[in-house]
Short mmCIF file of C-alpha atoms in Angstrom, two decimals:
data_model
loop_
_atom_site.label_atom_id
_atom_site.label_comp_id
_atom_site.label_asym_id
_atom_site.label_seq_id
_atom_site.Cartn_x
_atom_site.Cartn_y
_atom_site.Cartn_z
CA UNK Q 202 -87.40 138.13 268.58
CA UNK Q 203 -88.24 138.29 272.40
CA UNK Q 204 -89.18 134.27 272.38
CA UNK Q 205 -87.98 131.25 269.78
CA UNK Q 206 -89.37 128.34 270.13
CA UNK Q 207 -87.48 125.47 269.54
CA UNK Q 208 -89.50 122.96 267.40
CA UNK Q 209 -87.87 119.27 266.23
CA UNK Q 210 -88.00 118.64 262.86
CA UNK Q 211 -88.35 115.30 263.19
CA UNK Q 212 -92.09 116.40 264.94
CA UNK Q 213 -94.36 117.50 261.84
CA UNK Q 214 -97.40 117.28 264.88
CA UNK Q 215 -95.67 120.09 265.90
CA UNK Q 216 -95.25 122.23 263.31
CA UNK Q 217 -98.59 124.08 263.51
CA UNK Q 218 -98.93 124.31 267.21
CA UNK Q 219 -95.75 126.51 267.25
CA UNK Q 220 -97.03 128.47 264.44
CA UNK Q 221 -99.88 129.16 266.26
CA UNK Q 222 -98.15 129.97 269.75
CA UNK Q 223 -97.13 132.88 271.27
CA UNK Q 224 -93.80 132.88 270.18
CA UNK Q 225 -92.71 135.56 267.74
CA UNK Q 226 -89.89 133.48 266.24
CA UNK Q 227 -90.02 130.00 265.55
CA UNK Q 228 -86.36 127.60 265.60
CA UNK Q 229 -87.01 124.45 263.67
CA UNK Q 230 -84.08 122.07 264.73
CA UNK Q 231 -82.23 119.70 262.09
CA UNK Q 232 -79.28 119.48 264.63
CA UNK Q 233 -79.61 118.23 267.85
CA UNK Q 234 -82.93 117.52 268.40
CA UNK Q 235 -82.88 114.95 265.23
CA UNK Q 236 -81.01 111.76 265.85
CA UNK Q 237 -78.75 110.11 262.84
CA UNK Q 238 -81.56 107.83 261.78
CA UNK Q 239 -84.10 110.47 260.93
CA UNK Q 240 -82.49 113.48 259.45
CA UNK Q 241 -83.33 113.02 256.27
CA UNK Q 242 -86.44 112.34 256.52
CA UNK Q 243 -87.03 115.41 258.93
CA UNK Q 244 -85.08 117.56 257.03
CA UNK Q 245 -87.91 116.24 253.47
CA UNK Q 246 -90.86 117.02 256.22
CA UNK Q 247 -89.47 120.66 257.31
CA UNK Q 248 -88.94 121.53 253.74
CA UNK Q 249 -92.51 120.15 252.74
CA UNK Q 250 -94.11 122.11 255.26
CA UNK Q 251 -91.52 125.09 254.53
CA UNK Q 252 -93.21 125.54 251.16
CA UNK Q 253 -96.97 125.37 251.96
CA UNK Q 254 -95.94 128.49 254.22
CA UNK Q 255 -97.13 132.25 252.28
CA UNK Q 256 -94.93 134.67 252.74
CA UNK Q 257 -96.93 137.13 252.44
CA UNK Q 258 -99.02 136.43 255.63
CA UNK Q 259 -96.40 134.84 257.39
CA UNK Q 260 -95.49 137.02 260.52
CA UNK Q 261 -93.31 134.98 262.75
CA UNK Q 262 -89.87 134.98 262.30
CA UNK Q 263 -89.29 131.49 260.75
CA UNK Q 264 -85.59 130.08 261.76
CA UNK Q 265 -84.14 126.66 260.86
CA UNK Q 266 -81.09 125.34 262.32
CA UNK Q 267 -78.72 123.55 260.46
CA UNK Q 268 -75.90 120.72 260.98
CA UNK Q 269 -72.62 122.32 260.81
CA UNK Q 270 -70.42 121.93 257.87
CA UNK Q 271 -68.46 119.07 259.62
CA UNK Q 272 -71.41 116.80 259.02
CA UNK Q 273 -72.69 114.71 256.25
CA UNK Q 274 -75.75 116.11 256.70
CA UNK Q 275 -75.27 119.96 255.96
CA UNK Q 276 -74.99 120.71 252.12
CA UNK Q 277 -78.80 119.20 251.59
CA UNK Q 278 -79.66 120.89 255.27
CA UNK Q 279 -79.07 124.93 253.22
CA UNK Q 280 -80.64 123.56 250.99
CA UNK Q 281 -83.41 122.31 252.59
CA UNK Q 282 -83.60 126.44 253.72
CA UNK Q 283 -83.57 127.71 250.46
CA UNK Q 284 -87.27 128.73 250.62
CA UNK Q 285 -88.82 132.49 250.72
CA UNK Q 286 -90.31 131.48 253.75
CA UNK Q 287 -87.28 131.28 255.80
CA UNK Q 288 -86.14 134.38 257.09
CA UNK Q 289 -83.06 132.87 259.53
CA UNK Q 290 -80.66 130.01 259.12
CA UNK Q 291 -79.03 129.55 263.11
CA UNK Q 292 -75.45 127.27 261.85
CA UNK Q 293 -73.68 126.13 265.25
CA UNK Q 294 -70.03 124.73 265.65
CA UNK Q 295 -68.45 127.86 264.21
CA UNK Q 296 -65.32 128.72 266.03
CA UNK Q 297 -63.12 131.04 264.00
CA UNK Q 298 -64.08 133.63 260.63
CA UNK Q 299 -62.25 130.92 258.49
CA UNK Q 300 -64.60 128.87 259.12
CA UNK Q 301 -67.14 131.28 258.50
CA UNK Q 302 -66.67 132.51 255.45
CA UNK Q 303 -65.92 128.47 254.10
CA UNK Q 304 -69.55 128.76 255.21
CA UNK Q 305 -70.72 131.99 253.23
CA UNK Q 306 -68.95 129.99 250.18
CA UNK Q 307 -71.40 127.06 250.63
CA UNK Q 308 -74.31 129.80 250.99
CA UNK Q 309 -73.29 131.98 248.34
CA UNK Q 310 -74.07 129.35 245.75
CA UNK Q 311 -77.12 127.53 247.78
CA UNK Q 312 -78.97 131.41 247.52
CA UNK Q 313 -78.17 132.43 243.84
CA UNK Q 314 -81.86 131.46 243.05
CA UNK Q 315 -83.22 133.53 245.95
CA UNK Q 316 -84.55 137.58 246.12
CA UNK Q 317 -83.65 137.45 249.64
CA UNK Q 318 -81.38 135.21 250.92
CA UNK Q 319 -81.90 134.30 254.78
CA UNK Q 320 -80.64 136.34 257.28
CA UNK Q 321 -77.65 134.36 259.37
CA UNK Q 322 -77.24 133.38 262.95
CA UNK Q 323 -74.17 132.08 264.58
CA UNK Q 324 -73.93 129.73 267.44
CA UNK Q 325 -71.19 130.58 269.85
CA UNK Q 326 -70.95 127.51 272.04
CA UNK Q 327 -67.07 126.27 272.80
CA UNK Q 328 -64.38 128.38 274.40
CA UNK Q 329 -62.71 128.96 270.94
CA UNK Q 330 -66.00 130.65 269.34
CA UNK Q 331 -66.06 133.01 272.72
CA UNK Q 332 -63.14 133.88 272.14
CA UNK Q 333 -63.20 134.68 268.39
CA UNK Q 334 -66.68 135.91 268.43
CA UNK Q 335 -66.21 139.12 267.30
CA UNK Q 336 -64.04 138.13 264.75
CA UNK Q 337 -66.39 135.47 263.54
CA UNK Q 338 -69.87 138.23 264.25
CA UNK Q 339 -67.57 140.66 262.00
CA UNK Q 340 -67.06 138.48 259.27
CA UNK Q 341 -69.90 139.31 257.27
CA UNK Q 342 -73.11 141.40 256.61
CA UNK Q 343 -75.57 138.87 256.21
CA UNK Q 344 -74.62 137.86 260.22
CA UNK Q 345 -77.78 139.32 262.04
CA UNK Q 346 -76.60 137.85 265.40
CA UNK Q 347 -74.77 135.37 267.82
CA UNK Q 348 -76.27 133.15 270.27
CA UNK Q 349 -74.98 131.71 273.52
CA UNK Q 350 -75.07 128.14 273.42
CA UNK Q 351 -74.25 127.66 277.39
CA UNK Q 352 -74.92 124.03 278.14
CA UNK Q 353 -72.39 123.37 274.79
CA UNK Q 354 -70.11 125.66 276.40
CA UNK Q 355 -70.00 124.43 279.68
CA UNK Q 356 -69.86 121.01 280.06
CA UNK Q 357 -66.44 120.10 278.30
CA UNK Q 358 -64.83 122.73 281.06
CA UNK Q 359 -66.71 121.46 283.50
CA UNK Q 360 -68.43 124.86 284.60
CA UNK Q 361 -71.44 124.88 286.14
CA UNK Q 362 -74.37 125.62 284.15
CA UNK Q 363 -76.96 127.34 286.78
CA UNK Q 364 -74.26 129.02 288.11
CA UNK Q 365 -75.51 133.45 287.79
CA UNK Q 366 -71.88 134.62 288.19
CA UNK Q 367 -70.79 132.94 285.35
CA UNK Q 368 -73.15 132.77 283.26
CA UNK Q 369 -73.35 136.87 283.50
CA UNK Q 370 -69.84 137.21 282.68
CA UNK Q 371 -70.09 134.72 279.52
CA UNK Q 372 -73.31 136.83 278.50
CA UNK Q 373 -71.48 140.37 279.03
CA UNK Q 374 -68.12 139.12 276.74
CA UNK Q 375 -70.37 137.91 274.10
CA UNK Q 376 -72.94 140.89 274.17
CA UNK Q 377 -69.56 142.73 273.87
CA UNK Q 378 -68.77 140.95 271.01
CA UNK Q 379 -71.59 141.05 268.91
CA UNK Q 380 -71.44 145.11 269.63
CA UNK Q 381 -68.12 145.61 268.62
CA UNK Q 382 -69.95 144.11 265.11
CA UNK Q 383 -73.33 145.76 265.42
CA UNK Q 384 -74.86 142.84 265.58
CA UNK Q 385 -77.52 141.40 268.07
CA UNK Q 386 -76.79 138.96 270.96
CA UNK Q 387 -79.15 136.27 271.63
CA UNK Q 388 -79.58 133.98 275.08
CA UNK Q 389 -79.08 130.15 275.09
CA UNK Q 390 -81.77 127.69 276.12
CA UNK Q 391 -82.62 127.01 279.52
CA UNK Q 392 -82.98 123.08 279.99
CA UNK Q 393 -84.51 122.87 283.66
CA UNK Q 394 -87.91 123.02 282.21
CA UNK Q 395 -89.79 122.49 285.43
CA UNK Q 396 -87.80 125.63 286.99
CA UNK Q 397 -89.91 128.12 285.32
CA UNK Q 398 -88.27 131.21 288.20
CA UNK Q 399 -84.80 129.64 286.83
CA UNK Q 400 -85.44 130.78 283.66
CA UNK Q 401 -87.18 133.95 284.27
CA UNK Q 402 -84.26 135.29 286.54
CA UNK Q 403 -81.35 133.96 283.85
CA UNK Q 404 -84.30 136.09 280.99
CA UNK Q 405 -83.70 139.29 282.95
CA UNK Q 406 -79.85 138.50 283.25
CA UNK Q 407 -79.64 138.92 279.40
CA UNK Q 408 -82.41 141.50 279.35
CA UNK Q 409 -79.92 143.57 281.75
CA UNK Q 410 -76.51 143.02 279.75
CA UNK Q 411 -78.79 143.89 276.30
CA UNK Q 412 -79.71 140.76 274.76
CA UNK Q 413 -82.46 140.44 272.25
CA UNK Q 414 -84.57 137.47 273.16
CA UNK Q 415 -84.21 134.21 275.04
CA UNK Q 416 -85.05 130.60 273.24
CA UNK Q 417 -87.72 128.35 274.30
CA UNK Q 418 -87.50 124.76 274.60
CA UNK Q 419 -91.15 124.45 276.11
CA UNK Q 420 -93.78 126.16 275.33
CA UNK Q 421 -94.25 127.40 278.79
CA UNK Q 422 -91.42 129.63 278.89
CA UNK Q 423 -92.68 131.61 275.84
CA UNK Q 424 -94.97 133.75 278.40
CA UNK Q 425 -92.10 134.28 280.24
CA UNK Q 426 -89.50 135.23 277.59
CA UNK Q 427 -92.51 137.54 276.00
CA UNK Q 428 -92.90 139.33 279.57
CA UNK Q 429 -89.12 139.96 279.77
CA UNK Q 430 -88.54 141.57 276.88
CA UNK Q 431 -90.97 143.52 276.22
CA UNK Q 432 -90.64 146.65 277.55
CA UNK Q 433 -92.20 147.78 280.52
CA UNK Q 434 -94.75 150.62 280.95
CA UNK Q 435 -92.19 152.79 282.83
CA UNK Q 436 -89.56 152.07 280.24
CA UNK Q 437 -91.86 153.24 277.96
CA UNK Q 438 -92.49 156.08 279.33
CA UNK Q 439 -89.23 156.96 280.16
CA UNK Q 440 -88.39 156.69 276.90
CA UNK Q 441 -90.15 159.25 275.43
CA UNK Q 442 -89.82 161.35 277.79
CA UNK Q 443 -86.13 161.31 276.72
CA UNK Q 444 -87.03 161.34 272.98
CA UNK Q 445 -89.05 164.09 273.90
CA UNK Q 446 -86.20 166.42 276.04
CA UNK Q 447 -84.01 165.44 273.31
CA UNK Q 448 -85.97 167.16 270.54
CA UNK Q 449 -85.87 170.46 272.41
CA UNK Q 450 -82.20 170.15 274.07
CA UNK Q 451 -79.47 172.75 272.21
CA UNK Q 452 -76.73 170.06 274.25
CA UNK Q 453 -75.36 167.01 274.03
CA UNK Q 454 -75.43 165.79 277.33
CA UNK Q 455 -78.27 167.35 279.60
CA UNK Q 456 -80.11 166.93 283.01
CA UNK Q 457 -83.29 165.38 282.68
CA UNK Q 458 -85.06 164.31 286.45
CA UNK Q 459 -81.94 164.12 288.30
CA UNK Q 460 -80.20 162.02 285.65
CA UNK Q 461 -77.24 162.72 282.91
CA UNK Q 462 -78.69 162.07 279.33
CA UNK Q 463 -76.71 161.88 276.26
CA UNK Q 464 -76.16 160.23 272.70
CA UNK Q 465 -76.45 156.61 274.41
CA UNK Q 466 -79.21 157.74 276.52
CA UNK Q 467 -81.26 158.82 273.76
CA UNK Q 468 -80.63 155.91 271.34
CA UNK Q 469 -81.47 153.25 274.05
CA UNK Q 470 -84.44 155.25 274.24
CA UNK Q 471 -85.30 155.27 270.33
CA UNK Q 472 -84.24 151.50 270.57
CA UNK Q 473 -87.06 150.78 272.82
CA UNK Q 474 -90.09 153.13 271.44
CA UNK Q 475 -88.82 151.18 268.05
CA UNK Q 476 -89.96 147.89 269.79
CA UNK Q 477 -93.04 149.02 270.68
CA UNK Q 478 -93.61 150.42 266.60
CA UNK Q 479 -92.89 154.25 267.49
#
């Protein structure tokens, strides 16, 4: 998931275009992006178009994002998601594991029908879900990853959202926290769309502290995201080259071009020729 696109569901014209984008995930939005008016009926379109999806030949990640459970909104939202086609359900306003496991009870009986039940990711957008995030990333299996919501995070403290140094230290506690669960981190969405260098600088930010993928709110920073995280030539190359030493080394920590490798070295390294389908 290098890029997701964010996609309205109250915009069926949309629906296709993303499909056929560059993006290798696709976020289809019930929350924010739909006002009060409309949800329902964007939340009957998603789940029409939902089911003329195959499975089969579908090969983009296909994400919807729910209203939290403190809406009226979010019991017919899972269940909305309870097609094979969905592979994701993103549910924000979580702040604490209580209220995540009220959360797998609600899922738990929306899924009974399913073979595979959607995977799960968490928003973690007020100071409360920072802070419990790896509580709330720990709470159960079916939690594939957290995601920065900085612009949610920021504005009730009055933090600045463009602002590197903090947004880097926000990024490193919650990539912290989603590794203390083994689960992934994910970046937030970057709302400047006209800044296109704003976005690739804050990309390689959360390339740099390990982060999965960055969303997309435009379809022009899907290029960008795409370039970011996939890895480089020389990464790639590196990488085997430490795959390689590895194979043949009789240590665990070793000398390879004037640097120290060992058991993190090496599973970076299998991390990244995994990316690439090695």
């Amino acid at each position: 998931m290098k890029s997701k696109l964010f996609v309205p569901a109250s915009r069926p014209e949309l629906f296709e275009k993303a499909l056929n984008s560059q993006a290798d995930s696709i976020c289809f939005d019930l929350e924010d992006a739909v006002l009060e008016p409309h949800k329902d009926q964007a939340r009957q379109q998603l789940n029409d178009f939902l089911q003329t999806l195959q499975p089969e030949t579908q090969k983009k990640t296909i994400i919807v994002r729910i209203n939290d459970m403190g809406t009226a909104w979010f019991d017919e939202d899972l269940l909305a998601c309870m097609v094979d086609t969905v592979d994701m359900i993103n549910i924000p306003k979580i702040e604490s594991s209580e209220q995540m496991k009220d959360f797998f009870v609600a899922f738990d009986k929306a899924t009974c029908a399913l073979d595979k039940p959607p995977a799960i990711l968490v928003n973690i957008e007020t100071a409360l879900a920072l802070v419990n995030a790896a509580d709330i990333a720990a709470t159960d299996k079916r939690i594939a990853g957290l995601q920065l919501g900085l612009g949610d995070l920021f504005e009730p403290l009055g933090i600045h959202r463009y602002e590197s140094a903090t947004v880097h230290h926000v990024m490193v506690s919650l990539r912290l926290a989603a590794g203390s669960a083994g689960v992934y981190a994910y970046d937030s969405a970057y709302a400047n769309i006209g800044n296109s260098e704003g976005y690739r600088q804050e990309a390689l930010l959360a390339k740099s502290v390990g982060f999965l993928g960055k969303t997309c709110i435009h379809p022009s920073q899907v290029a960008i995201a795409n370039e970011v995280f996939t890895p480089s030539r020389e990464e790639i190359d590196w990488a085997r080259k430490i795959v390689e030493s590895a194979g043949h080394s009789s240590h665990g920590a070793y000398v390879l071009d004037g640097q120290m490798i060992d058991v993190p070295f090496i599973n970076k390294a299998k991390m990244i020729l995994r990316q690439i389908g090695e």
